[in-house]
Amino acid sequence: MSAPEWLTVGYISKPQGLAGEVRVKVATDFPEQRFASGEALFVFPKGELKPLQVTVAHSRSHKGQYVVKFREFETVDEVEQLRGGEIKIAAAAAHALDEHEYYFYEIVGCEVVTTDGERVGTITDILQPGANDVWVVKRQGAKAGELYLPYIADVVKQVLPEQKKVVIEWMPGLE
């Protein structure tokens, strides 16, 4: 399985103040490292395919988001062009994860099967409502629709990203 070229670490929602800062909706488990002073990032302005390389001047957590200042921008007018853009890193710069931890791109697209070998569906999305992640499984056939699969040890028995496969223990109440 090959990793994507880029991994998204945040989304720019809007400028913050007049000094060229932006509000960022965080899309990484490592915001303190990703938005640390001196970190190199790539901003893909909305609708653009070519990234702008930027360097974090400073950042801070603010009301569930991050406020980030890039060295390359000084005014609110300059950062306005970044509104709606994605902040990414090169996939090669991704953190190594611990055992039983996965990047979303490794899970989305995996086929879900039961320990009995019955095909359940394909993971299409990952939700993060709180205590544990919930994997959205698109089902086909007579049971078409979405299944919300909690990522807990009682349910998820094996994750095999190299085979694009997840093995679950079917439990009452999953339907």
Backbone as a chain_set.jsonl record, in Angstrom:
{"seq": "MSAPEWLTVGYISKPQGLAGEVRVKVATDFPEQRFASGEALFVFPKGELKPLQVTVAHSRSHKGQYVVKFREFETVDEVEQLRGGEIKIAAAAAHALDEHEYYFYEIVGCEVVTTDGERVGTITDILQPGANDVWVVKRQGAKAGELYLPYIADVVKQVLPEQKKVVIEWMPGLE", "coords": {"N": [[0.847, -1.165, 0.0], [0.608, 2.165, -0.865], [1.461, 5.331, 0.453], [-0.312, 8.467, 0.438], [0.74, 11.43, -1.36], [0.502, 13.818, 0.046], [-0.555, 14.876, 3.336], [-3.312, 16.095, 5.06], [-3.315, 18.594, 7.535], [-4.734, 20.652, 8.531], [-7.378, 23.127, 8.105], [-7.919, 26.245, 6.699], [-9.973, 28.582, 8.066], [-10.596, 31.35, 8.255], [-9.252, 34.754, 8.125], [-7.624, 36.104, 11.066], [-7.822, 38.794, 13.019], [-5.782, 41.739, 12.297], [-3.124, 41.408, 11.679], [-2.252, 39.457, 9.901], [-2.733, 36.833, 10.709], [-4.269, 33.548, 10.729], [-7.245, 31.621, 11.262], [-7.365, 28.228, 12.072], [-8.857, 25.164, 11.462], [-8.145, 22.312, 13.052], [-6.729, 19.287, 11.833], [-5.224, 17.158, 12.704], [-3.587, 14.908, 14.96], [-1.446, 15.956, 16.185], [-1.151, 18.818, 16.799], [0.436, 20.63, 18.28], [3.05, 20.099, 17.481], [2.89, 20.295, 14.65], [2.124, 22.958, 14.194], [4.12, 24.418, 15.337], [6.505, 26.997, 16.01], [8.621, 27.788, 13.309], [8.09, 25.504, 11.821], [7.767, 23.996, 8.636], [5.232, 24.162, 6.262], [2.638, 23.394, 3.848], [0.404, 25.258, 2.003], [-2.559, 24.851, 0.339], [-4.291, 26.865, -1.513], [-7.83, 27.462, -1.779], [-9.259, 25.762, -4.455], [-6.892, 25.671, -5.861], [-4.155, 23.856, -7.289], [-1.477, 23.939, -6.939], [0.805, 24.176, -4.321], [1.552, 26.611, -1.711], [4.531, 27.168, -0.101], [4.989, 27.583, 3.306], [6.097, 29.03, 6.432], [5.738, 28.553, 9.858], [5.349, 31.22, 11.997], [4.362, 31.774, 14.552], [1.957, 30.256, 16.815], [-1.205, 29.555, 18.399], [-3.543, 27.94, 20.565], [-7.027, 28.449, 20.262], [-10.253, 28.831, 21.159], [-11.073, 26.162, 20.396], [-9.843, 25.933, 17.957], [-6.847, 26.665, 16.039], [-4.834, 29.55, 16.015], [-2.818, 30.813, 13.618], [0.221, 32.23, 12.532], [1.918, 32.949, 9.64], [5.221, 33.347, 8.429], [5.482, 34.435, 5.906], [3.38, 36.164, 5.373], [1.916, 39.297, 6.11], [-0.339, 40.925, 6.491], [-3.936, 41.232, 6.953], [-5.178, 41.434, 4.489], [-3.388, 40.097, 2.801], [-3.518, 37.428, 3.737], [-6.114, 36.797, 3.213], [-6.455, 35.527, 0.765], [-5.958, 32.932, 1.417], [-8.133, 31.874, 2.676], [-10.32, 29.185, 3.258], [-8.514, 27.365, 2.354], [-6.38, 24.398, 2.347], [-4.132, 23.049, 4.726], [-1.196, 21.296, 4.474], [1.141, 18.552, 4.893], [4.1, 16.989, 3.638], [3.75, 13.568, 2.963], [5.883, 11.988, 3.686], [6.843, 13.252, 5.902], [5.286, 12.503, 7.986], [4.383, 11.518, 11.315], [5.662, 8.617, 12.972], [3.535, 6.039, 13.99], [2.171, 4.482, 16.954], [1.718, 0.97, 17.796], [-1.381, -0.38, 16.728], [-2.41, 2.07, 16.014], [-3.491, 4.227, 13.453], [-3.286, 6.004, 10.353], [-5.875, 7.924, 8.833], [-6.053, 7.559, 6.036], [-5.131, 4.997, 5.779], [-7.16, 3.416, 6.714], [-9.676, 4.16, 5.594], [-11.441, 2.878, 2.895], [-10.868, 0.252, 3.378], [-11.921, -3.155, 3.342], [-14.48, -4.606, 5.276], [-14.82, -7.457, 7.201], [-16.384, -10.212, 8.934], [-15.374, -12.237, 11.77], [-16.199, -14.692, 11.024], [-15.914, -14.658, 8.344], [-17.797, -13.351, 6.773], [-18.673, -10.869, 4.464], [-18.967, -7.47, 5.212], [-18.894, -4.755, 4.377], [-17.519, -1.645, 3.106], [-15.203, 0.647, 4.469], [-15.916, 4.026, 4.574], [-15.621, 6.468, 5.796], [-14.418, 8.244, 8.713], [-15.473, 9.013, 11.873], [-15.175, 11.223, 14.671], [-16.492, 11.336, 17.407], [-16.017, 11.462, 20.15], [-15.366, 9.556, 22.798], [-14.33, 7.291, 21.416], [-13.186, 6.519, 18.082], [-15.425, 6.275, 15.284], [-16.112, 4.155, 12.715], [-17.374, 4.521, 9.52], [-19.243, 2.37, 7.638], [-20.01, 1.401, 4.438], [-22.644, -0.452, 3.341], [-23.748, -3.11, 1.184], [-26.162, -4.626, -1.047], [-28.856, -6.57, 0.373], [-28.724, -5.441, 2.874], [-28.166, -2.781, 2.487], [-26.862, 0.504, 3.036], [-25.626, 2.54, 5.751], [-23.361, 1.485, 8.238], [-22.423, 2.057, 11.514], [-19.497, 1.674, 13.018], [-17.982, 1.1, 16.027], [-14.669, 1.878, 16.98], [-13.372, -0.159, 18.893], [-11.862, -2.543, 21.109], [-13.489, -4.785, 21.632], [-14.986, -5.063, 19.339], [-13.458, -4.505, 16.916], [-11.188, -6.664, 15.691], [-8.942, -7.243, 14.107], [-6.778, -5.211, 12.235], [-5.713, -4.77, 9.098], [-4.014, -2.993, 7.283], [-2.266, -3.203, 5.107], [-3.412, -5.147, 3.588], [-5.767, -3.978, 3.059], [-7.971, -4.516, 4.758], [-10.282, -5.187, 7.401], [-11.048, -6.958, 10.281], [-13.846, -7.911, 12.103], [-15.624, -8.628, 15.163], [-18.802, -9.678, 15.195], [-21.384, -8.137, 16.96], [-24.35, -8.125, 18.962], [-26.607, -5.443, 18.414], [-25.109, -3.885, 16.72], [-26.325, -3.349, 14.305]], "CA": [[0.0, 0.0, 0.0], [1.423, 3.37, -0.908], [0.914, 6.489, 1.139], [-0.54, 9.601, -0.449], [1.845, 12.382, -1.405], [0.251, 14.856, 1.043], [-1.501, 14.62, 4.419], [-3.919, 17.333, 5.535], [-3.175, 18.819, 8.974], [-5.643, 21.703, 8.943], [-8.158, 23.872, 7.114], [-7.965, 27.657, 7.054], [-11.36, 29.038, 8.027], [-10.667, 32.784, 7.94], [-8.224, 35.566, 8.784], [-7.852, 36.44, 12.476], [-7.189, 40.081, 13.321], [-5.243, 42.538, 11.195], [-1.678, 41.194, 11.535], [-1.913, 38.364, 8.996], [-2.952, 35.518, 11.294], [-5.438, 32.825, 10.224], [-7.835, 30.584, 12.115], [-7.184, 26.919, 11.461], [-9.543, 23.993, 12.013], [-7.089, 21.306, 13.135], [-7.033, 17.949, 11.3], [-4.092, 16.315, 13.068], [-3.472, 14.596, 16.379], [-0.193, 16.533, 16.649], [-1.141, 20.243, 16.454], [1.537, 21.348, 18.928], [4.243, 19.935, 16.652], [2.653, 20.753, 13.275], [2.001, 24.406, 14.133], [5.186, 24.995, 16.155], [7.325, 28.017, 15.354], [9.685, 27.27, 12.456], [7.65, 24.355, 11.025], [7.447, 24.224, 7.229], [3.958, 23.578, 5.851], [2.219, 23.734, 2.489], [-0.981, 25.699, 1.935], [-3.216, 24.717, -0.962], [-5.446, 27.765, -1.523], [-9.056, 26.864, -2.309], [-9.325, 25.68, -5.908], [-5.549, 25.653, -6.457], [-3.453, 22.576, -7.216], [-0.082, 24.203, -6.596], [0.878, 24.656, -2.937], [2.455, 27.663, -1.274], [5.29, 26.724, 1.067], [4.958, 28.596, 4.357], [6.777, 28.699, 7.679], [4.99, 29.036, 11.017], [6.03, 32.206, 12.847], [3.866, 31.407, 15.882], [0.574, 29.774, 16.827], [-1.787, 29.35, 19.728], [-4.872, 27.346, 20.589], [-8.015, 29.503, 20.502], [-11.654, 28.448, 20.965], [-11.199, 24.894, 19.682], [-9.073, 25.984, 16.723], [-5.537, 27.257, 16.222], [-4.542, 30.791, 15.303], [-1.461, 30.604, 13.096], [0.849, 33.314, 11.78], [2.973, 32.494, 8.734], [6.248, 34.372, 8.205], [5.379, 34.981, 4.554], [2.22, 37.046, 5.25], [1.947, 40.337, 7.142], [-1.59, 41.656, 6.695], [-5.193, 40.53, 6.757], [-5.432, 41.387, 3.044], [-2.528, 39.062, 2.207], [-3.961, 36.075, 4.097], [-7.481, 36.578, 2.739], [-6.377, 34.571, -0.343], [-5.816, 31.585, 1.968], [-9.428, 31.459, 3.246], [-10.846, 27.961, 2.655], [-7.415, 26.507, 1.896], [-5.95, 23.264, 3.166], [-2.732, 23.027, 5.149], [-0.74, 19.91, 4.343], [2.558, 18.202, 5.018], [4.487, 15.877, 2.781], [3.474, 12.31, 3.666], [7.147, 11.488, 4.23], [7.09, 13.933, 7.176], [4.303, 12.03, 8.968], [4.895, 10.87, 12.522], [5.483, 7.17, 13.114], [2.477, 5.79, 14.961], [2.307, 3.311, 17.808], [0.943, -0.202, 17.396], [-2.835, -0.214, 16.771], [-2.768, 3.428, 15.614], [-3.471, 4.273, 11.991], [-3.715, 7.216, 9.677], [-7.179, 7.74, 8.202], [-5.917, 7.035, 4.676], [-4.88, 3.557, 5.859], [-8.401, 2.742, 7.104], [-10.726, 4.423, 4.601], [-11.287, 2.003, 1.732], [-10.684, -1.138, 3.799], [-13.073, -4.045, 3.363], [-14.779, -5.109, 6.615], [-15.35, -8.823, 7.231], [-16.534, -10.743, 10.286], [-14.468, -13.34, 12.102], [-16.731, -15.859, 10.306], [-15.628, -14.488, 6.921], [-18.883, -12.683, 6.059], [-18.343, -9.512, 4.043], [-19.885, -6.494, 5.789], [-18.913, -3.557, 3.539], [-16.266, -0.905, 2.94], [-15.11, 1.848, 5.3], [-15.937, 5.22, 3.725], [-15.339, 7.686, 6.558], [-14.119, 8.045, 10.131], [-16.025, 10.071, 12.717], [-14.514, 11.327, 15.963], [-17.48, 11.987, 18.265], [-15.629, 11.606, 21.555], [-14.613, 8.513, 23.494], [-13.598, 6.46, 20.459], [-13.539, 6.768, 16.694], [-16.496, 5.461, 14.702], [-15.836, 3.934, 11.299], [-18.599, 4.444, 8.73], [-19.125, 1.262, 6.692], [-21.058, 1.365, 3.423], [-23.082, -1.822, 3.115], [-24.337, -3.372, -0.127], [-27.145, -5.712, -1.101], [-30.082, -6.523, 1.164], [-28.511, -4.61, 4.063], [-27.568, -1.539, 2.001], [-26.926, 1.646, 3.941], [-24.411, 2.752, 6.515], [-23.183, 0.869, 9.541], [-21.481, 2.826, 12.321], [-18.705, 0.666, 13.703], [-17.086, 1.715, 17.002], [-13.302, 1.339, 16.99], [-13.083, -0.645, 20.234], [-11.269, -3.889, 21.074], [-14.529, -5.819, 21.617], [-15.543, -5.162, 17.993], [-12.409, -4.58, 15.898], [-10.246, -7.702, 16.109], [-7.704, -7.136, 13.33], [-6.694, -4.184, 11.207], [-4.654, -5.191, 8.179], [-4.023, -1.96, 6.24], [-1.516, -3.641, 3.923], [-4.349, -5.968, 2.81], [-6.999, -3.173, 2.98], [-8.968, -5.396, 5.367], [-10.54, -5.081, 8.833], [-11.828, -8.093, 10.766], [-14.616, -7.541, 13.293], [-16.461, -9.596, 15.869], [-20.159, -9.159, 15.138], [-22.02, -8.088, 18.276], [-25.737, -7.633, 18.925], [-26.703, -3.997, 18.552], [-24.342, -3.168, 15.693], [-27.188, -2.971, 13.176]], "C": [[0.895, 1.23, 0.0], [0.701, 4.517, -0.227], [0.633, 7.588, 0.124], [0.663, 10.542, -0.401], [1.742, 13.422, -0.29], [-0.714, 14.356, 2.116], [-2.014, 15.967, 4.929], [-3.783, 17.433, 7.048], [-4.085, 19.931, 9.469], [-6.335, 22.369, 7.767], [-8.232, 25.326, 7.578], [-9.405, 28.14, 6.936], [-11.454, 30.512, 7.661], [-9.481, 33.506, 8.569], [-8.62, 35.858, 10.227], [-7.103, 37.74, 12.754], [-6.617, 40.734, 12.079], [-3.786, 42.233, 10.867], [-1.308, 39.985, 10.681], [-2.003, 36.978, 9.608], [-4.189, 34.888, 10.655], [-5.941, 31.873, 11.292], [-7.764, 29.269, 11.36], [-8.007, 25.882, 12.21], [-8.536, 22.847, 11.92], [-7.573, 19.953, 12.622], [-5.847, 17.018, 11.536], [-4.144, 16.034, 14.561], [-2.238, 15.244, 17.003], [-0.131, 18.034, 16.382], [0.019, 21.018, 17.072], [2.819, 21.247, 18.111], [4.042, 20.539, 15.264], [2.629, 22.259, 13.156], [3.008, 25.103, 15.045], [5.982, 26.013, 15.334], [8.459, 27.361, 14.57], [9.276, 26.096, 11.588], [7.302, 24.78, 9.597], [6.173, 23.465, 6.882], [3.672, 23.991, 4.417], [0.74, 24.094, 2.531], [-1.456, 25.556, 0.496], [-4.424, 25.647, -0.937], [-6.636, 27.095, -2.204], [-9.061, 26.932, -3.837], [-7.975, 25.635, -6.607], [-4.924, 24.267, -6.294], [-2.006, 22.745, -6.772], [-0.007, 24.78, -5.185], [1.801, 25.86, -2.777], [3.212, 27.111, -0.072], [5.328, 27.875, 2.059], [5.711, 28.084, 5.577], [5.988, 29.317, 8.826], [5.864, 30.014, 11.8], [5.667, 31.943, 14.305], [2.436, 30.907, 15.752], [0.111, 29.647, 18.266], [-3.156, 28.697, 19.57], [-5.866, 28.441, 20.957], [-9.4, 28.997, 20.152], [-11.816, 27.205, 20.097], [-10.501, 24.852, 18.329], [-7.669, 26.449, 17.057], [-5.503, 28.573, 15.461], [-3.074, 30.698, 14.916], [-1.019, 31.83, 12.312], [1.965, 32.704, 10.944], [3.944, 33.641, 8.475], [6.06, 35.105, 6.88], [4.246, 36.0, 4.37], [2.19, 38.023, 6.418], [0.592, 40.955, 7.455], [-2.802, 40.764, 6.473], [-5.501, 40.41, 5.266], [-4.613, 40.288, 2.37], [-3.035, 37.659, 2.519], [-5.384, 35.785, 3.643], [-7.502, 35.544, 1.608], [-6.288, 33.118, 0.145], [-7.123, 31.031, 2.533], [-9.937, 30.228, 2.5], [-9.767, 27.008, 2.173], [-7.119, 25.37, 2.859], [-4.484, 23.406, 3.503], [-2.298, 21.571, 5.166], [0.745, 19.793, 4.666], [2.847, 17.127, 3.978], [4.285, 14.598, 3.582], [4.74, 11.744, 4.3], [7.467, 12.117, 5.59], [6.129, 13.479, 8.275], [4.991, 11.361, 10.153], [4.723, 9.35, 12.426], [4.441, 6.963, 14.218], [2.775, 4.538, 15.778], [1.486, 2.16, 17.235], [-0.543, 0.063, 17.637], [-3.284, 1.232, 16.575], [-2.582, 3.51, 14.112], [-3.812, 5.672, 11.498], [-5.031, 6.913, 8.97], [-7.045, 7.119, 6.816], [-5.638, 5.529, 4.672], [-6.171, 2.772, 6.106], [-9.504, 2.921, 6.061], [-10.427, 3.608, 3.341], [-11.07, 0.541, 2.095], [-12.014, -1.893, 3.741], [-13.234, -4.567, 4.788], [-15.397, -6.489, 6.479], [-15.471, -9.265, 8.682], [-15.503, -11.845, 10.516], [-14.921, -14.636, 11.449], [-16.512, -15.754, 8.8], [-16.718, -13.806, 6.113], [-18.475, -11.244, 5.74], [-19.411, -8.555, 4.567], [-20.003, -5.27, 4.888], [-17.537, -2.915, 3.49], [-16.298, 0.36, 3.789], [-14.988, 3.062, 4.383], [-15.56, 6.498, 4.463], [-15.01, 7.302, 7.988], [-14.642, 9.26, 10.883], [-15.29, 10.062, 14.051], [-15.439, 12.041, 16.952], [-17.051, 12.166, 19.718], [-14.764, 10.477, 22.045], [-13.783, 7.641, 22.561], [-14.035, 6.844, 19.047], [-14.671, 5.838, 16.275], [-16.22, 5.383, 13.208], [-17.159, 3.737, 10.573], [-18.389, 3.402, 7.64], [-20.305, 1.318, 5.722], [-21.367, -0.092, 3.129], [-23.766, -1.926, 1.762], [-25.431, -4.428, 0.017], [-28.349, -5.475, -0.223], [-29.943, -5.615, 2.384], [-27.852, -3.28, 3.683], [-27.803, -0.398, 2.987], [-25.607, 1.785, 4.667], [-24.478, 2.045, 7.862], [-22.142, 1.706, 10.275], [-20.778, 1.868, 13.273], [-17.776, 1.331, 14.717], [-15.702, 1.058, 16.953], [-12.93, 1.034, 18.444], [-12.631, -2.094, 20.118], [-12.322, -4.996, 21.035], [-15.08, -6.055, 20.215], [-14.446, -5.387, 16.951], [-11.32, -5.535, 16.384], [-8.912, -7.626, 15.376], [-7.837, -5.996, 12.345], [-5.472, -4.527, 10.37], [-4.582, -4.189, 7.02], [-3.274, -2.371, 4.973], [-2.366, -4.53, 3.019], [-5.668, -5.231, 2.559], [-8.184, -3.962, 3.548], [-9.047, -5.14, 6.873], [-11.431, -6.256, 9.218], [-12.514, -7.674, 12.064], [-15.321, -8.741, 13.893], [-17.866, -9.005, 15.864], [-20.796, -9.23, 16.508], [-23.474, -7.633, 18.112], [-25.735, -6.113, 19.143], [-25.913, -3.213, 17.524], [-25.222, -2.676, 14.565], [-27.982, -1.745, 13.488]], "O": [[1.837, 1.316, 0.787], [-0.519, 4.649, -0.324], [1.265, 7.639, -0.93], [1.499, 10.45, 0.498], [2.755, 13.86, 0.255], [-1.578, 13.521, 1.848], [-1.225, 16.873, 5.198], [-4.094, 16.483, 7.767], [-4.208, 20.144, 10.675], [-5.947, 22.206, 6.61], [-8.573, 25.595, 8.73], [-9.991, 28.116, 5.854], [-12.296, 30.894, 6.848], [-8.791, 32.959, 9.43], [-9.803, 35.859, 10.569], [-5.872, 37.767, 12.723], [-6.924, 40.34, 10.954], [-3.26, 42.744, 9.878], [-0.166, 39.529, 10.728], [-1.41, 36.036, 9.082], [-5.046, 35.586, 10.112], [-5.174, 31.381, 12.119], [-8.062, 29.202, 10.168], [-7.882, 25.732, 13.426], [-8.127, 22.463, 10.824], [-8.683, 19.521, 12.934], [-5.507, 16.197, 10.684], [-4.683, 16.827, 15.333], [-2.001, 15.104, 18.203], [0.844, 18.5, 15.793], [0.532, 21.956, 16.463], [3.593, 22.203, 18.051], [4.93, 21.223, 14.755], [3.058, 22.804, 12.139], [2.786, 26.234, 15.475], [6.106, 25.887, 14.115], [9.167, 26.496, 15.085], [10.032, 25.71, 10.696], [6.631, 25.789, 9.381], [6.049, 22.275, 7.171], [4.37, 24.828, 3.845], [-0.079, 23.326, 3.036], [-0.837, 26.069, -0.436], [-5.473, 25.279, -0.407], [-6.466, 26.264, -3.096], [-8.892, 27.997, -4.431], [-7.924, 25.567, -7.835], [-5.139, 23.593, -5.287], [-1.385, 21.8, -6.285], [-0.681, 25.766, -4.883], [2.699, 26.096, -3.586], [2.593, 26.635, 0.88], [5.658, 29.005, 1.7], [5.935, 26.884, 5.738], [5.613, 30.488, 8.761], [6.975, 29.679, 12.212], [6.534, 31.895, 15.177], [1.784, 31.101, 14.725], [0.905, 29.633, 19.207], [-3.836, 28.886, 18.561], [-5.604, 29.259, 21.839], [-9.698, 28.759, 18.982], [-12.615, 27.203, 19.161], [-10.563, 23.84, 17.631], [-7.332, 26.613, 18.229], [-6.083, 28.687, 14.382], [-2.201, 30.529, 15.767], [-1.785, 32.394, 11.53], [2.847, 32.026, 11.47], [3.521, 34.786, 8.317], [6.441, 36.269, 6.753], [4.16, 36.635, 3.319], [2.409, 37.64, 7.567], [0.384, 41.457, 8.559], [-2.704, 39.687, 5.886], [-6.029, 39.388, 4.827], [-5.106, 39.621, 1.461], [-2.988, 36.784, 1.654], [-5.818, 34.633, 3.685], [-8.453, 34.769, 1.498], [-6.518, 32.187, -0.627], [-7.208, 29.841, 2.836], [-9.985, 30.216, 1.27], [-10.08, 25.946, 1.635], [-7.542, 25.375, 4.015], [-3.685, 23.833, 2.669], [-2.94, 20.722, 5.785], [1.484, 20.776, 4.707], [1.939, 16.445, 3.503], [4.618, 14.554, 4.766], [4.672, 11.09, 5.341], [8.271, 11.574, 6.348], [6.159, 14.018, 9.381], [6.037, 10.727, 10.012], [3.743, 8.867, 11.859], [4.473, 7.635, 15.249], [3.525, 3.659, 15.353], [0.677, 2.339, 16.325], [-0.911, 0.667, 18.644], [-4.41, 1.585, 16.927], [-1.64, 2.941, 13.56], [-4.537, 6.42, 12.155], [-5.273, 5.779, 8.557], [-7.834, 6.247, 6.452], [-5.882, 4.859, 3.669], [-6.263, 1.598, 5.749], [-10.18, 1.962, 5.69], [-9.322, 3.643, 2.802], [-11.086, -0.322, 1.217], [-13.076, -1.35, 4.046], [-12.252, -4.928, 5.436], [-16.367, -6.68, 5.745], [-14.76, -8.766, 9.555], [-14.854, -12.317, 9.583], [-14.137, -15.576, 11.325], [-16.884, -16.663, 8.057], [-16.594, -13.686, 4.894], [-18.002, -10.505, 6.604], [-20.607, -8.79, 4.392], [-21.113, -4.791, 4.657], [-16.525, -3.549, 3.791], [-17.307, 1.065, 3.822], [-14.097, 3.135, 3.537], [-15.217, 7.5, 3.835], [-15.284, 6.184, 8.424], [-14.293, 10.397, 10.565], [-14.834, 9.013, 14.507], [-15.21, 13.2, 17.298], [-17.664, 12.947, 20.445], [-13.57, 10.428, 21.752], [-12.65, 7.29, 22.888], [-15.107, 7.414, 18.844], [-14.85, 4.758, 16.838], [-16.109, 6.402, 12.526], [-17.969, 2.894, 10.958], [-17.479, 3.523, 6.819], [-21.462, 1.288, 6.142], [-20.497, -0.864, 2.727], [-24.303, -0.942, 1.254], [-25.592, -5.038, 1.074], [-28.818, -4.346, -0.078], [-30.937, -5.078, 2.872], [-27.077, -2.721, 4.459], [-28.821, -0.354, 3.677], [-24.593, 1.22, 4.255], [-25.515, 2.018, 8.524], [-21.094, 2.026, 9.715], [-21.379, 1.329, 14.203], [-16.866, 2.058, 14.319], [-15.588, -0.166, 16.893], [-12.281, 1.827, 19.126], [-12.969, -2.787, 19.158], [-12.069, -6.052, 20.455], [-15.591, -7.138, 19.931], [-14.501, -6.353, 16.19], [-10.621, -5.255, 17.358], [-7.866, -7.913, 15.959], [-8.872, -5.831, 11.7], [-4.347, -4.568, 10.869], [-5.028, -4.485, 5.912], [-3.622, -1.925, 3.879], [-2.084, -4.658, 1.827], [-6.578, -5.773, 1.932], [-9.242, -4.066, 2.927], [-8.034, -4.91, 7.534], [-12.442, -6.519, 8.567], [-11.882, -7.162, 12.988], [-15.579, -9.737, 13.216], [-18.1, -7.953, 16.459], [-20.754, -10.275, 17.156], [-23.783, -6.845, 17.219], [-24.968, -5.581, 19.946], [-26.033, -1.989, 17.462], [-24.896, -1.677, 13.925], [-28.761, -1.284, 12.653]]}, "num_chains": 1, "name": "protein.A"}
